[in-house]
PDB file of C-alpha atoms and ligand atoms in Angstrom:
ATOM      1  CA  MET A  19     -14.537  17.290   4.910  1.00 71.00           C
ATOM      2  CA  LYS A  20     -13.237  15.166   8.031  1.00 87.00           C
ATOM      3  CA  GLU A  21      -9.695  13.768   7.356  1.00 94.00           C
ATOM      4  CA  THR A  22      -7.857  10.617   7.980  1.00 97.00           C
ATOM      5  CA  LYS A  23      -5.618  11.228  10.880  1.00 97.00           C
ATOM      6  CA  LEU A  24      -2.875   9.388  12.919  1.00 98.00           C
ATOM      7  CA  ILE A  25      -4.058   9.524  16.961  1.00 98.00           C
ATOM      8  CA  GLU A  26      -1.076   9.097  19.551  1.00 98.00           C
ATOM      9  CA  PHE A  27      -2.582   8.015  22.914  1.00 98.00           C
ATOM     10  CA  LYS A  28      -1.144   8.283  26.065  1.00 98.00           C
ATOM     11  CA  GLU A  29       1.132   5.416  27.089  1.00 96.00           C
ATOM     12  CA  ASN A  30       0.223   4.764  30.924  1.00 96.00           C
ATOM     13  CA  GLY A  31       3.697   2.789  31.459  1.00 91.00           C
ATOM     14  CA  ASP A  32       5.383   2.059  34.803  1.00 94.00           C
ATOM     15  CA  ASP A  33       7.581  -1.123  35.618  1.00 96.00           C
ATOM     16  CA  ARG A  34       4.511  -3.362  35.542  1.00 97.00           C
ATOM     17  CA  GLY A  35       3.652  -2.623  31.758  1.00 97.00           C
ATOM     18  CA  HIS A  36       1.813  -0.445  29.445  1.00 97.00           C
ATOM     19  CA  LEU A  37      -1.757   0.563  29.623  1.00 98.00           C
ATOM     20  CA  VAL A  38      -3.304   2.620  26.730  1.00 98.00           C
ATOM     21  CA  VAL A  39      -7.133   4.070  26.986  1.00 98.00           C
ATOM     22  CA  VAL A  40      -9.124   4.938  24.168  1.00 98.00           C
ATOM     23  CA  GLU A  41     -12.604   6.460  25.231  1.00 98.00           C
ATOM     24  CA  GLY A  42     -15.466   7.287  22.918  1.00 98.00           C
ATOM     25  CA  ILE A  43     -15.775  11.406  22.280  1.00 98.00           C
ATOM     26  CA  LYS A  44     -13.013  11.805  24.388  1.00 97.00           C
ATOM     27  CA  ASN A  45      -9.768  11.216  22.625  1.00 96.00           C
ATOM     28  CA  ILE A  46     -11.555   9.574  19.345  1.00 98.00           C
ATOM     29  CA  PRO A  47     -14.115  11.685  17.539  1.00 97.00           C
ATOM     30  CA  PHE A  48     -17.130   9.132  18.002  1.00 98.00           C
ATOM     31  CA  GLU A  49     -18.549   7.255  20.580  1.00 98.00           C
ATOM     32  CA  ILE A  50     -18.021   3.041  20.000  1.00 98.00           C
ATOM     33  CA  LYS A  51     -20.665   1.151  18.879  1.00 98.00           C
ATOM     34  CA  ARG A  52     -18.753  -1.974  17.438  1.00 98.00           C
ATOM     35  CA  VAL A  53     -15.550  -3.433  18.134  1.00 98.00           C
ATOM     36  CA  PHE A  54     -13.904  -6.039  15.987  1.00 98.00           C
ATOM     37  CA  TYR A  55     -10.325  -7.507  15.416  1.00 98.00           C
ATOM     38  CA  ILE A  56      -8.389  -8.933  12.597  1.00 98.00           C
ATOM     39  CA  TYR A  57      -5.386 -11.686  13.147  1.00 98.00           C
ATOM     40  CA  GLY A  58      -4.450 -14.627  11.202  1.00 98.00           C
ATOM     41  CA  SER A  59      -3.557 -12.424   8.269  1.00 97.00           C
ATOM     42  CA  ASN A  60      -0.209 -12.514   6.384  1.00 95.00           C
ATOM     43  CA  LYS A  61       2.230 -10.417   4.004  1.00 96.00           C
ATOM     44  CA  GLU A  62       0.480 -11.613   0.842  1.00 96.00           C
ATOM     45  CA  VAL A  63      -3.108 -10.826   2.386  1.00 97.00           C
ATOM     46  CA  ILE A  64      -5.194  -7.365   1.314  1.00 98.00           C
ATOM     47  CA  ARG A  65      -8.193  -6.707   3.548  1.00 98.00           C
ATOM     48  CA  GLY A  66     -10.325  -3.997   3.588  1.00 98.00           C
ATOM     49  CA  GLN A  67     -10.967  -2.731  -0.285  1.00 98.00           C
ATOM     50  CA  HIS A  68     -14.115  -1.030   0.845  1.00 98.00           C
ATOM     51  CA  ALA A  69     -15.459   2.589   1.852  1.00 98.00           C
ATOM     52  CA  ASN A  70     -18.193   3.107   4.439  1.00 98.00           C
ATOM     53  CA  ARG A  71     -21.092   5.447   3.620  1.00 98.00           C
ATOM     54  CA  LYS A  72     -21.919   5.772   7.810  1.00 98.00           C
ATOM     55  CA  THR A  73     -19.257   4.586   9.765  1.00 98.00           C
ATOM     56  CA  GLU A  74     -16.087   5.888  11.037  1.00 98.00           C
ATOM     57  CA  PHE A  75     -13.309   3.963  12.350  1.00 98.00           C
ATOM     58  CA  VAL A  76     -10.263   4.025  14.209  1.00 98.00           C
ATOM     59  CA  LEU A  77      -7.627   1.058  13.526  1.00 98.00           C
ATOM     60  CA  ILE A  78      -5.047   0.188  16.275  1.00 98.00           C
ATOM     61  CA  ASN A  79      -2.332  -2.747  15.714  1.00 98.00           C
ATOM     62  CA  VAL A  80      -2.319  -3.793  19.383  1.00 98.00           C
ATOM     63  CA  SER A  81       0.173  -6.797  18.534  1.00 98.00           C
ATOM     64  CA  GLY A  82       2.252  -6.607  15.709  1.00 98.00           C
ATOM     65  CA  THR A  83       2.144  -4.491  12.486  1.00 98.00           C
ATOM     66  CA  SER A  84       0.478  -3.858   9.391  1.00 98.00           C
ATOM     67  CA  LYS A  85      -0.028  -0.902   7.018  1.00 98.00           C
ATOM     68  CA  VAL A  86      -3.103   0.734   5.775  1.00 98.00           C
ATOM     69  CA  ILE A  87      -3.479   2.849   2.382  1.00 98.00           C
ATOM     70  CA  VAL A  88      -6.359   5.339   2.866  1.00 98.00           C
ATOM     71  CA  ASP A  89      -7.941   6.852  -0.464  1.00 98.00           C
ATOM     72  CA  ASP A  90     -10.435   9.886   0.032  1.00 97.00           C
ATOM     73  CA  GLY A  91     -10.918   9.790  -4.086  1.00 96.00           C
ATOM     74  CA  ILE A  92      -8.350  12.473  -4.449  1.00 96.00           C
ATOM     75  CA  LYS A  93      -5.458  11.793  -2.856  1.00 96.00           C
ATOM     76  CA  LYS A  94      -3.976   8.402  -1.251  1.00 98.00           C
ATOM     77  CA  LYS A  95      -1.879   8.333   2.056  1.00 98.00           C
ATOM     78  CA  LEU A  96       0.071   5.376   3.823  1.00 98.00           C
ATOM     79  CA  TYR A  97       0.219   4.618   7.567  1.00 98.00           C
ATOM     80  CA  ASN A  98       2.194   2.341   9.347  1.00 98.00           C
ATOM     81  CA  LEU A  99       0.589   0.645  12.162  1.00 98.00           C
ATOM     82  CA  ASP A 100       3.432  -0.017  14.032  1.00 98.00           C
ATOM     83  CA  ARG A 101       3.087   0.390  17.589  1.00 98.00           C
ATOM     84  CA  PRO A 102       0.077  -0.330  20.033  1.00 98.00           C
ATOM     85  CA  HIS A 103      -0.471   3.475  21.098  1.00 98.00           C
ATOM     86  CA  ILE A 104      -0.893   4.661  17.451  1.00 98.00           C
ATOM     87  CA  GLY A 105      -3.695   4.648  15.851  1.00 98.00           C
ATOM     88  CA  ILE A 106      -5.502   6.242  12.708  1.00 98.00           C
ATOM     89  CA  TYR A 107      -9.051   7.555  12.212  1.00 98.00           C
ATOM     90  CA  ILE A 108     -10.831   7.146   9.209  1.00 98.00           C
ATOM     91  CA  PRO A 109     -13.936   9.128   8.767  1.00 98.00           C
ATOM     92  CA  THR A 110     -16.604   7.877   6.175  1.00 98.00           C
ATOM     93  CA  MET A 111     -16.471   7.711   2.462  1.00 98.00           C
ATOM     94  CA  VAL A 112     -12.740   6.754   2.706  1.00 98.00           C
ATOM     95  CA  TRP A 113     -11.316   3.641   0.739  1.00 98.00           C
ATOM     96  CA  LYS A 114      -9.007   1.559   2.608  1.00 98.00           C
ATOM     97  CA  GLU A 115      -6.760  -1.219   2.356  1.00 98.00           C
ATOM     98  CA  MET A 116      -4.837  -2.990   5.181  1.00 98.00           C
ATOM     99  CA  TYR A 117      -2.160  -4.822   3.950  1.00 98.00           C
ATOM    100  CA  ASP A 118       1.685  -6.492   5.405  1.00 98.00           C
ATOM    101  CA  PHE A 119       0.281  -8.012   8.434  1.00 98.00           C
ATOM    102  CA  SER A 120       3.023  -9.538  10.317  1.00 98.00           C
ATOM    103  CA  SER A 121       2.343 -12.840  11.831  1.00 97.00           C
ATOM    104  CA  ASP A 122       1.504 -11.761  15.457  1.00 98.00           C
ATOM    105  CA  SER A 123      -0.689  -8.822  13.958  1.00 98.00           C
ATOM    106  CA  VAL A 124      -4.056  -7.907  16.085  1.00 98.00           C
ATOM    107  CA  LEU A 125      -5.807  -4.996  14.340  1.00 98.00           C
ATOM    108  CA  LEU A 126      -8.486  -3.885  16.852  1.00 98.00           C
ATOM    109  CA  CYS A 127     -10.942  -1.966  14.892  1.00 98.00           C
ATOM    110  CA  LEU A 128     -13.473   0.379  16.461  1.00 98.00           C
ATOM    111  CA  ALA A 129     -16.372   1.454  14.829  1.00 98.00           C
ATOM    112  CA  SER A 130     -19.061   4.272  15.239  1.00 98.00           C
ATOM    113  CA  GLU A 131     -21.786   2.274  13.941  1.00 98.00           C
ATOM    114  CA  ASN A 132     -23.018  -1.359  13.949  1.00 98.00           C
ATOM    115  CA  TYR A 133     -22.743  -3.699  10.992  1.00 98.00           C
ATOM    116  CA  ASP A 134     -24.849  -3.317   8.362  1.00 98.00           C
ATOM    117  CA  SER A 135     -23.453  -4.786   4.953  1.00 98.00           C
ATOM    118  CA  ASN A 136     -25.460  -2.229   3.037  1.00 98.00           C
ATOM    119  CA  GLU A 137     -23.493   0.834   4.003  1.00 98.00           C
ATOM    120  CA  TYR A 138     -20.228  -0.693   2.596  1.00 98.00           C
ATOM    121  CA  ILE A 139     -19.307   0.086  -0.926  1.00 98.00           C
ATOM    122  CA  ARG A 140     -17.008  -2.682  -2.357  1.00 98.00           C
ATOM    123  CA  ASP A 141     -16.534  -1.307  -5.924  1.00 98.00           C
ATOM    124  CA  TYR A 142     -13.640   1.125  -6.371  1.00 98.00           C
ATOM    125  CA  GLY A 143     -15.608   2.519  -9.343  1.00 98.00           C
ATOM    126  CA  GLU A 144     -19.003   2.799  -7.536  1.00 98.00           C
ATOM    127  CA  PHE A 145     -16.659   4.662  -4.223  1.00 98.00           C
ATOM    128  CA  LEU A 146     -15.197   7.173  -7.081  1.00 98.00           C
ATOM    129  CA  LYS A 147     -18.501   7.827  -8.304  1.00 97.00           C
ATOM    130  CA  GLU A 148     -20.230   8.499  -5.031  1.00 98.00           C
ATOM    131  CA  VAL A 149     -17.547  10.668  -3.533  1.00 97.00           C
ATOM    132  CA  ASN A 150     -17.111  12.753  -6.105  1.00 93.00           C
ATOM    133  CA  LYS A 151     -20.756  13.544  -6.308  1.00 88.00           C
TER     134      LYS A 151
HETATM  135  P1  TYD B 214     -15.011  -7.687   5.605  1.00 73.27           P
HETATM  136  O1  TYD B 214     -15.666  -6.779   6.041  1.00 73.27           O
HETATM  137  O2  TYD B 214     -14.368  -8.451   4.363  1.00 73.27           O
HETATM  138  O3  TYD B 214     -13.549  -7.959   6.553  1.00 73.27           O
HETATM  139  P2  TYD B 214     -12.261  -6.892   6.142  1.00 73.27           P
HETATM  140  O4  TYD B 214     -12.577  -5.618   6.082  1.00 73.27           O
HETATM  141  O5  TYD B 214     -11.192  -6.905   7.249  1.00 73.27           O
HETATM  142  O6  TYD B 214     -11.501  -7.258   4.889  1.00 73.27           O
HETATM  143  O7  TYD B 214     -15.616  -8.678   6.697  1.00 73.27           O
HETATM  144  C1  TYD B 214     -15.243 -10.327   6.683  1.00 73.27           C
HETATM  145  C2  TYD B 214     -16.703 -11.191   7.379  1.00 73.27           C
HETATM  146  O8  TYD B 214     -17.066 -10.625   8.391  1.00 73.27           O
HETATM  147  C3  TYD B 214     -18.045 -10.549   6.299  1.00 73.27           C
HETATM  148  O9  TYD B 214     -18.277 -11.844   5.807  1.00 73.27           O
HETATM  149  C4  TYD B 214     -18.573  -9.810   6.659  1.00 73.27           C
HETATM  150  C5  TYD B 214     -18.508 -10.025   8.499  1.00 73.27           C
HETATM  151  N1  TYD B 214     -18.630  -8.980   9.389  1.00 73.27           N
HETATM  152  C6  TYD B 214     -19.648  -8.825  10.338  1.00 73.27           C
HETATM  153  O10 TYD B 214     -20.425  -9.829  10.154  1.00 73.27           O
HETATM  154  N2  TYD B 214     -19.628  -8.056  11.038  1.00 73.27           N
HETATM  155  C7  TYD B 214     -18.632  -6.801  11.144  1.00 73.27           C
HETATM  156  O11 TYD B 214     -18.766  -5.858  12.247  1.00 73.27           O
HETATM  157  C8  TYD B 214     -17.410  -6.980  10.346  1.00 73.27           C
HETATM  158  C9  TYD B 214     -16.470  -5.886  10.188  1.00 73.27           C
HETATM  159  C10 TYD B 214     -17.676  -7.959   9.418  1.00 73.27           C
END
């Protein structure tokens, strides 16, 4: 089974600033079909709270910070997204919750599939049932 993991991207930095490259298959494990980003959340908000049957993700806080809890049905893991060259890879069938957003947080989400609301599991009980099958 595929595991959630931290990905450290190369920072191409010089006196002009930094540039980070994310390329499908090359430094993340899938071709990117969809990009979305989350901003304007705050310390109180919890986002996500779902698992995906088909889609894999890489999440990168390109500005500000947030935290992500991932849960594969057996163990939970906490990731701090606190640098713009750090991402987390989230395979299918992982329950995820994003929270503790800084006011300047922009959370970039790269996805392996186009949006299909039917492949989202938004009920934790249903997730446990399916993941433990
Ligand atoms: P939602 O899945 O609730 O966001 P989060 O996982 O961050 O809590 O999505 C918010 C809204 O945006 C919801 O109405 C569905 C819609 N949406 C799309 O139309 N396409 C997408 O690719 C995504 C991720 C969400």
